[in-house]
Amino acid sequence: MVLRHSDADGLARHRDHMAAHYDEQMELLETAETRARVPSLRYYQSLYSPGGFHIHPLRYALKLAEQAAKAGVAIHESTKALAIGRDGSGFEVMTAAGRVRAAYVLVCVSALDRSLHRPTGRAILPVATYVAVTAAGAGAFIPARHSVSDTRRAGNYFRVVDENRLLWGGAITTRVSEPLLLALRMKRDMVSVFPQLGDPSIEHAWAGIMGYSRHKMPLIGRDRDGVWYATAFGGHGLNTTAMAGLLMSRAITDGDDEYRRFGAYQPVWAGGPFGRAGVQGAYWWMQLKDRLDERRHTAD
Ligand SMILES: Cc1cc2nc3c(=O)[nH]c(=O)nc-3n(C[C@H](O)[C@H](O)[C@H](O)COP(=O)(O)OP(=O)(O)OC[C@H]3O[C@@H](n4cnc5c(N)ncnc54)[C@H](O)[C@@H]3O)c2cc1C
């Protein structure tokens, strides 16, 4: 976690808070040490988390699918659920090619389909964020192999991946259509931090859509018709989706009611277009505050 302005005291306070409240041990690196690892004049002090780790999400998803298949689960990839209806004491899920009968249905389509399940669909606000990856070799000058993020409210995150490609993420917007010239926009962003990149070639650039609830907590529970849902994980879905999966499987197979702890965070209308406008305004405000912070505290 790197700072884009100088504030060693603030970072030390954050380190102490994380140790006291979450037992998370982090090391404060001074500006010179930070820049030795991630050579950018944009960066000042940083917190290094030796216990932190990052994973390859596709490999994780494939492994989960493999384990599920071994346990007898049939996965119908690329089959869109069009509607969910009652079928006796169970359900049927309609698809273009046929129906699936099921004793239980768990909806987890997030922001990618807001009409399949109205109670959660109307409570989800789609938010886009972007990633780009350079051609091989471009990130070779960065010694750190850590996952790095800056501390801005709407910041960047990156990591040098296979063949020294720089994988770069950033920007957050409620505009979910992929902006034209996305690769160029991401290139400008990364070069503004690492001018050493020169004019890197961008091999892939893509937009991902996340689902947020108004209260920013995931929506986990069961609706009046008996349909289960686990959705709206926002930008921190890696650990929380796994947690929800466990809660849901225990609830469905063993009647465990621990999922009810999420009852305090019900699906509430996200405000439709007004919600989007409000959130976009909040993002612009956050970005403005980030810029002001940087200007105010930049030491050199
Ligand atoms: C660029 C980017 C970077 C991120 N980085 C991180 C990170 O570093 N750490 C972290 O914890 N989280 C991160 N996130 C957030 C994380 O990816 C999400 O929180 C997580 O993917 C949410 O999981 P989900 O299963 O609820 O939704 P999704 O991953 O959106 O999955 C929804 C699934 O539903 C399927 N679907 C949609 N409609 C239908 C339908 N009608 N019928 C059948 N299937 C359907 C879709 O194909 C999709 O597979 C990032 C997100 C983005 C976009």
Coordinates of C-alpha atoms and ligand atoms in Angstrom, one line a residue:
M1 CA 0.0 0.0 0.0
V2 CA 1.8 3.1 -1.2
L3 CA 1.1 6.8 -0.5
R4 CA 1.0 9.3 -3.3
H5 CA 1.8 12.1 -0.8
S6 CA 4.2 12.2 2.1
D7 CA 2.6 11.3 5.5
A8 CA 4.7 8.9 7.5
D9 CA 2.8 9.7 10.7
G10 CA -0.6 9.0 9.2
L11 CA 0.7 5.7 7.8
A12 CA 2.3 4.7 11.1
R13 CA -1.1 5.3 12.8
H14 CA -2.8 3.1 10.2
R15 CA -0.1 0.4 10.8
D16 CA -0.7 0.5 14.5
H17 CA -4.5 0.4 14.1
M18 CA -4.3 -2.7 11.9
A19 CA -2.0 -4.4 14.4
A20 CA -4.2 -3.5 17.4
H21 CA -7.6 -4.3 15.9
Y22 CA -6.9 -6.9 13.2
D23 CA -3.6 -8.5 14.3
E24 CA -2.3 -7.6 10.9
Q25 CA 1.5 -6.9 11.1
M26 CA 2.7 -4.4 8.5
E27 CA 6.1 -2.8 8.0
L28 CA 6.4 0.9 7.3
L29 CA 8.8 1.6 4.4
E30 CA 10.3 5.0 4.1
T31 CA 10.2 6.9 0.7
A32 CA 13.7 5.7 -0.4
E33 CA 12.9 2.0 0.4
T34 CA 9.4 2.3 -1.3
R35 CA 11.0 3.8 -4.5
A36 CA 13.7 1.1 -4.5
R37 CA 10.9 -1.4 -4.8
V38 CA 8.5 0.5 -7.0
P39 CA 10.6 3.2 -8.8
S40 CA 8.2 6.1 -9.1
L41 CA 8.5 9.7 -7.9
R42 CA 4.8 9.6 -7.4
Y43 CA 5.2 7.3 -4.4
Y44 CA 6.3 8.2 -0.9
Q45 CA 6.1 6.0 2.2
S46 CA 4.3 2.6 2.1
L47 CA 3.1 -0.2 4.2
Y48 CA 4.4 -3.7 3.4
S49 CA 2.3 -6.6 4.5
P50 CA 4.5 -9.7 4.7
G51 CA 1.5 -12.0 5.4
G52 CA -0.4 -10.7 2.4
F53 CA -0.7 -12.7 -0.8
H54 CA -2.3 -12.5 -4.2
I55 CA -3.8 -15.2 -6.3
H56 CA -4.5 -15.9 -10.0
P57 CA -8.4 -15.6 -10.1
L58 CA -8.9 -17.6 -13.2
R59 CA -6.9 -20.5 -11.8
Y60 CA -8.9 -20.2 -8.6
A61 CA -12.2 -20.3 -10.6
L62 CA -11.0 -23.3 -12.6
K63 CA -9.9 -25.2 -9.5
L64 CA -13.3 -24.6 -7.9
A65 CA -15.1 -25.8 -11.0
E66 CA -12.9 -28.9 -11.0
Q67 CA -13.6 -29.7 -7.4
A68 CA -17.4 -29.1 -7.9
A69 CA -17.4 -31.4 -10.9
K70 CA -15.6 -34.1 -8.9
A71 CA -18.3 -33.8 -6.3
G72 CA -20.9 -34.5 -9.0
V73 CA -22.0 -30.9 -9.9
A74 CA -23.1 -30.3 -13.5
I75 CA -21.9 -27.0 -14.7
H76 CA -23.8 -25.5 -17.7
E77 CA -21.3 -22.9 -18.7
S78 CA -22.6 -20.0 -21.0
T79 CA -26.2 -20.9 -20.3
K80 CA -28.2 -17.8 -19.4
A81 CA -31.0 -18.2 -16.8
L82 CA -33.9 -16.3 -18.3
A83 CA -36.5 -16.6 -15.5
I84 CA -37.1 -18.5 -12.2
G85 CA -40.5 -20.0 -11.5
R86 CA -42.1 -22.3 -9.0
D87 CA -42.4 -25.9 -9.7
G88 CA -44.4 -27.7 -7.0
S89 CA -42.4 -27.4 -3.8
G90 CA -39.3 -26.6 -5.8
F91 CA -38.3 -24.3 -8.7
E92 CA -37.6 -24.3 -12.4
V93 CA -35.1 -22.2 -14.1
M94 CA -35.9 -21.3 -17.7
T95 CA -33.1 -21.1 -20.3
A96 CA -33.2 -20.6 -24.1
A97 CA -32.7 -24.3 -24.6
G98 CA -34.7 -25.9 -21.8
R99 CA -35.7 -25.9 -18.2
V100 CA -33.8 -27.0 -15.1
R101 CA -35.8 -28.3 -12.2
A102 CA -34.3 -27.7 -8.8
A103 CA -35.2 -28.1 -5.1
Y104 CA -33.3 -24.9 -4.3
V105 CA -32.2 -21.8 -6.3
L106 CA -29.3 -19.5 -5.3
V107 CA -29.1 -16.3 -7.3
C108 CA -25.6 -14.9 -7.6
V109 CA -25.5 -13.1 -11.0
S110 CA -24.5 -9.8 -9.4
A111 CA -24.7 -6.6 -11.6
L112 CA -24.6 -8.6 -14.9
D113 CA -28.3 -9.4 -14.8
R114 CA -30.6 -7.1 -12.8
S115 CA -33.9 -8.5 -14.1
L116 CA -33.6 -12.2 -13.2
H117 CA -34.3 -11.6 -9.5
R118 CA -36.1 -8.4 -8.8
P119 CA -35.5 -8.0 -5.1
T120 CA -31.7 -8.0 -5.5
G121 CA -31.6 -6.7 -9.0
R122 CA -33.2 -3.4 -8.0
A123 CA -30.9 -3.2 -5.0
I124 CA -27.7 -3.4 -7.1
L125 CA -25.8 -0.6 -8.6
P126 CA -23.4 -1.6 -11.4
V127 CA -20.0 0.0 -11.2
A128 CA -17.2 -0.4 -13.8
T129 CA -13.5 -0.6 -13.2
Y130 CA -10.7 -1.2 -15.7
V131 CA -7.6 -3.3 -16.1
A132 CA -4.9 -3.3 -18.8
V133 CA -1.9 -5.4 -19.3
T134 CA 1.3 -4.5 -21.3
A135 CA 3.3 -6.6 -23.6
A136 CA 6.0 -8.9 -22.2
G137 CA 9.0 -7.2 -20.7
A138 CA 7.5 -3.7 -20.0
G139 CA 7.5 -4.1 -16.2
A140 CA 11.0 -5.6 -15.9
F141 CA 12.3 -2.4 -14.3
I142 CA 10.1 -2.8 -11.3
P143 CA 11.9 -4.9 -8.7
A144 CA 8.9 -5.6 -6.5
R145 CA 6.8 -8.7 -7.3
H146 CA 4.2 -7.6 -4.7
S147 CA 0.6 -6.6 -5.4
V148 CA 0.7 -2.8 -5.0
S149 CA -2.1 -0.4 -4.5
D150 CA -2.1 3.3 -3.7
T151 CA -4.1 4.7 -0.8
R152 CA -6.3 7.1 -2.8
R153 CA -10.0 6.8 -2.5
A154 CA -10.2 5.9 -6.2
G155 CA -6.6 4.7 -6.8
N156 CA -4.5 2.4 -8.9
Y157 CA -3.3 -1.1 -8.2
F158 CA -0.8 -3.1 -10.1
R159 CA 1.4 -6.2 -10.2
V160 CA 4.2 -7.4 -12.5
V161 CA 2.9 -10.8 -13.8
D162 CA 4.2 -13.5 -16.2
E163 CA 7.0 -12.4 -18.6
N164 CA 7.3 -9.1 -16.8
R165 CA 4.0 -7.7 -18.0
L166 CA 2.6 -4.9 -16.0
L167 CA -1.0 -5.6 -15.0
W168 CA -2.6 -2.2 -14.1
G169 CA -5.9 -1.5 -12.6
G170 CA -7.8 1.7 -11.8
A171 CA -10.6 4.1 -12.4
I172 CA -14.0 3.5 -11.1
T173 CA -17.2 4.8 -12.7
T174 CA -20.9 4.1 -12.9
R175 CA -20.7 4.3 -16.7
V176 CA -20.7 0.6 -17.5
S177 CA -20.2 0.7 -21.3
E178 CA -16.5 0.2 -22.2
P179 CA -15.1 3.6 -23.0
L180 CA -13.6 4.0 -26.5
L181 CA -9.9 4.1 -26.4
L182 CA -9.7 2.3 -23.0
A183 CA -6.2 1.0 -23.7
L184 CA -5.0 4.5 -24.4
R185 CA -6.6 5.8 -21.2
M186 CA -5.0 3.1 -19.1
K187 CA -1.6 3.6 -20.8
R188 CA -1.7 7.3 -20.0
D189 CA -2.5 6.4 -16.4
M190 CA 0.4 4.0 -16.0
V191 CA 2.9 6.2 -17.8
S192 CA 1.9 9.1 -15.5
V193 CA 3.2 6.9 -12.6
F194 CA 6.0 5.2 -14.4
P195 CA 7.4 7.4 -17.2
Q196 CA 10.2 4.8 -17.6
L197 CA 7.6 2.7 -19.5
G198 CA 8.0 5.1 -22.5
D199 CA 5.2 4.1 -24.9
P200 CA 4.3 0.6 -23.8
S201 CA 2.3 -1.6 -26.0
I202 CA -1.0 -2.6 -24.3
E203 CA -2.0 -6.2 -25.2
H204 CA -5.3 -6.3 -23.4
A205 CA -7.6 -3.8 -21.7
W206 CA -11.0 -4.6 -20.3
A207 CA -13.8 -3.4 -18.1
G208 CA -15.2 -5.4 -15.3
I209 CA -18.6 -4.7 -13.7
M210 CA -19.1 -5.0 -10.0
G211 CA -22.4 -4.9 -8.1
Y212 CA -22.8 -2.6 -5.1
S213 CA -25.6 -2.3 -2.7
R214 CA -26.6 1.1 -1.3
H215 CA -25.2 0.1 2.2
K216 CA -22.1 -1.4 0.5
M217 CA -22.7 -4.7 2.4
P218 CA -23.3 -8.0 0.4
L219 CA -26.8 -9.1 0.1
I220 CA -27.1 -12.6 1.6
G221 CA -30.4 -14.3 2.5
R222 CA -33.6 -15.8 1.2
D223 CA -36.6 -14.0 -0.3
R224 CA -40.3 -14.5 0.4
D225 CA -40.6 -17.1 -2.4
G226 CA -37.8 -19.2 -0.9
V227 CA -35.1 -18.2 -3.5
W228 CA -31.7 -17.8 -1.9
Y229 CA -29.4 -15.0 -2.9
A230 CA -25.7 -14.1 -2.3
T231 CA -24.7 -11.0 -4.3
A232 CA -23.5 -7.4 -4.3
F233 CA -19.9 -8.1 -3.2
G234 CA -18.6 -4.8 -4.6
G235 CA -14.8 -4.5 -5.1
H236 CA -13.9 -7.0 -2.3
G237 CA -15.5 -10.2 -3.5
L238 CA -12.6 -12.7 -3.4
N239 CA -12.9 -13.6 0.3
T240 CA -16.5 -12.6 0.9
T241 CA -17.9 -14.7 -2.0
A242 CA -16.2 -17.8 -0.5
M243 CA -17.6 -16.9 2.9
A244 CA -21.1 -16.5 1.4
G245 CA -20.7 -19.8 -0.4
L246 CA -20.0 -21.6 2.9
L247 CA -22.9 -19.8 4.6
M248 CA -25.3 -20.7 1.8
S249 CA -24.2 -24.4 1.5
R250 CA -24.6 -24.8 5.3
A251 CA -28.0 -23.1 5.3
I252 CA -29.3 -25.2 2.4
T253 CA -27.9 -28.6 3.4
D254 CA -27.9 -28.4 7.2
G255 CA -30.4 -25.7 8.0
D256 CA -27.7 -23.6 9.6
D257 CA -29.1 -20.1 10.2
E258 CA -25.8 -18.2 10.5
Y259 CA -26.5 -16.4 7.2
R260 CA -29.2 -14.5 9.2
R261 CA -26.4 -12.3 10.6
F262 CA -26.7 -10.5 7.2
G263 CA -30.4 -9.8 7.8
A264 CA -29.5 -6.3 9.0
Y265 CA -28.5 -5.5 5.4
Q266 CA -31.6 -6.1 3.4
P267 CA -31.8 -5.4 -0.4
V268 CA -32.9 -1.8 -0.6
W269 CA -33.6 0.0 -3.8
A270 CA -30.3 1.4 -5.1
G271 CA -32.1 4.5 -6.6
G272 CA -32.1 3.5 -10.3
P273 CA -30.7 6.3 -12.4
F274 CA -30.7 8.7 -9.4
G275 CA -28.6 6.3 -7.4
R276 CA -26.1 6.1 -10.3
A277 CA -25.9 9.9 -10.6
G278 CA -25.4 10.2 -6.8
V279 CA -22.7 7.6 -6.8
Q280 CA -20.9 9.0 -9.8
G281 CA -21.0 12.4 -8.0
A282 CA -19.5 10.8 -5.0
Y283 CA -16.7 9.2 -7.1
W284 CA -15.9 12.6 -8.7
W285 CA -15.8 14.2 -5.2
M286 CA -13.5 11.4 -4.0
Q287 CA -11.2 11.9 -7.0
L288 CA -11.1 15.7 -6.4
K289 CA -10.2 15.1 -2.7
D290 CA -7.5 12.7 -3.7
R291 CA -6.0 15.4 -6.0
L292 CA -6.2 18.0 -3.3
D293 CA -4.6 15.7 -0.8
E294 CA -1.8 15.1 -3.2
R295 CA -1.2 18.7 -3.9
R296 CA -1.3 19.7 -0.2
H297 CA 1.1 17.0 1.0
T298 CA 3.5 16.5 -1.8
A299 CA 6.9 17.1 -0.3
D300 CA 9.1 17.0 -3.4
Ligands
LIG1 C1 -11.3 -5.2 -12.5 C2 -11.7 -5.8 -11.2 C3 -10.8 -6.0 -10.2 C4 -11.1 -6.6 -9.0 N1 -10.2 -6.9 -8.0 C5 -10.5 -7.5 -6.9 C6 -9.5 -7.8 -5.9 O1 -8.3 -7.6 -6.1 N2 -9.9 -8.5 -4.8 C7 -11.3 -8.8 -4.6 O2 -11.6 -9.4 -3.5 N3 -12.2 -8.4 -5.5 C8 -11.9 -7.8 -6.6 N4 -12.8 -7.5 -7.5 C9 -14.3 -7.7 -7.2 C10 -14.7 -9.1 -7.4 O3 -14.3 -9.5 -8.8 C11 -16.2 -9.2 -7.3 O4 -16.5 -8.8 -6.0 C12 -16.6 -10.7 -7.4 O5 -16.3 -11.1 -8.7 C13 -18.1 -10.8 -7.2 O6 -18.5 -12.1 -7.5 P1 -19.9 -12.6 -7.9 O7 -19.9 -14.0 -8.1 O8 -20.9 -12.0 -6.9 O9 -20.2 -11.8 -9.2 P2 -19.5 -11.9 -10.7 O10 -18.1 -12.3 -10.5 O11 -19.9 -10.7 -11.4 O12 -20.2 -13.2 -11.3 C14 -21.6 -13.2 -11.7 C15 -21.7 -14.4 -12.6 O13 -23.1 -14.6 -13.0 C16 -23.1 -14.9 -14.3 N5 -24.5 -14.5 -14.9 C17 -24.9 -13.3 -15.0 N6 -26.2 -13.3 -15.5 C18 -26.5 -14.6 -15.6 C19 -27.7 -15.2 -16.0 N7 -28.8 -14.6 -16.3 N8 -27.7 -16.6 -16.0 C20 -26.6 -17.3 -15.6 N9 -25.5 -16.7 -15.2 C21 -25.4 -15.4 -15.2 C22 -22.0 -14.2 -15.0 O14 -21.6 -14.8 -16.2 C23 -20.9 -14.3 -13.9 O15 -20.2 -15.5 -14.1 C24 -12.5 -6.9 -8.7 C25 -13.5 -6.6 -9.7 C26 -13.1 -6.1 -11.0 C27 -14.1 -5.8 -12.0

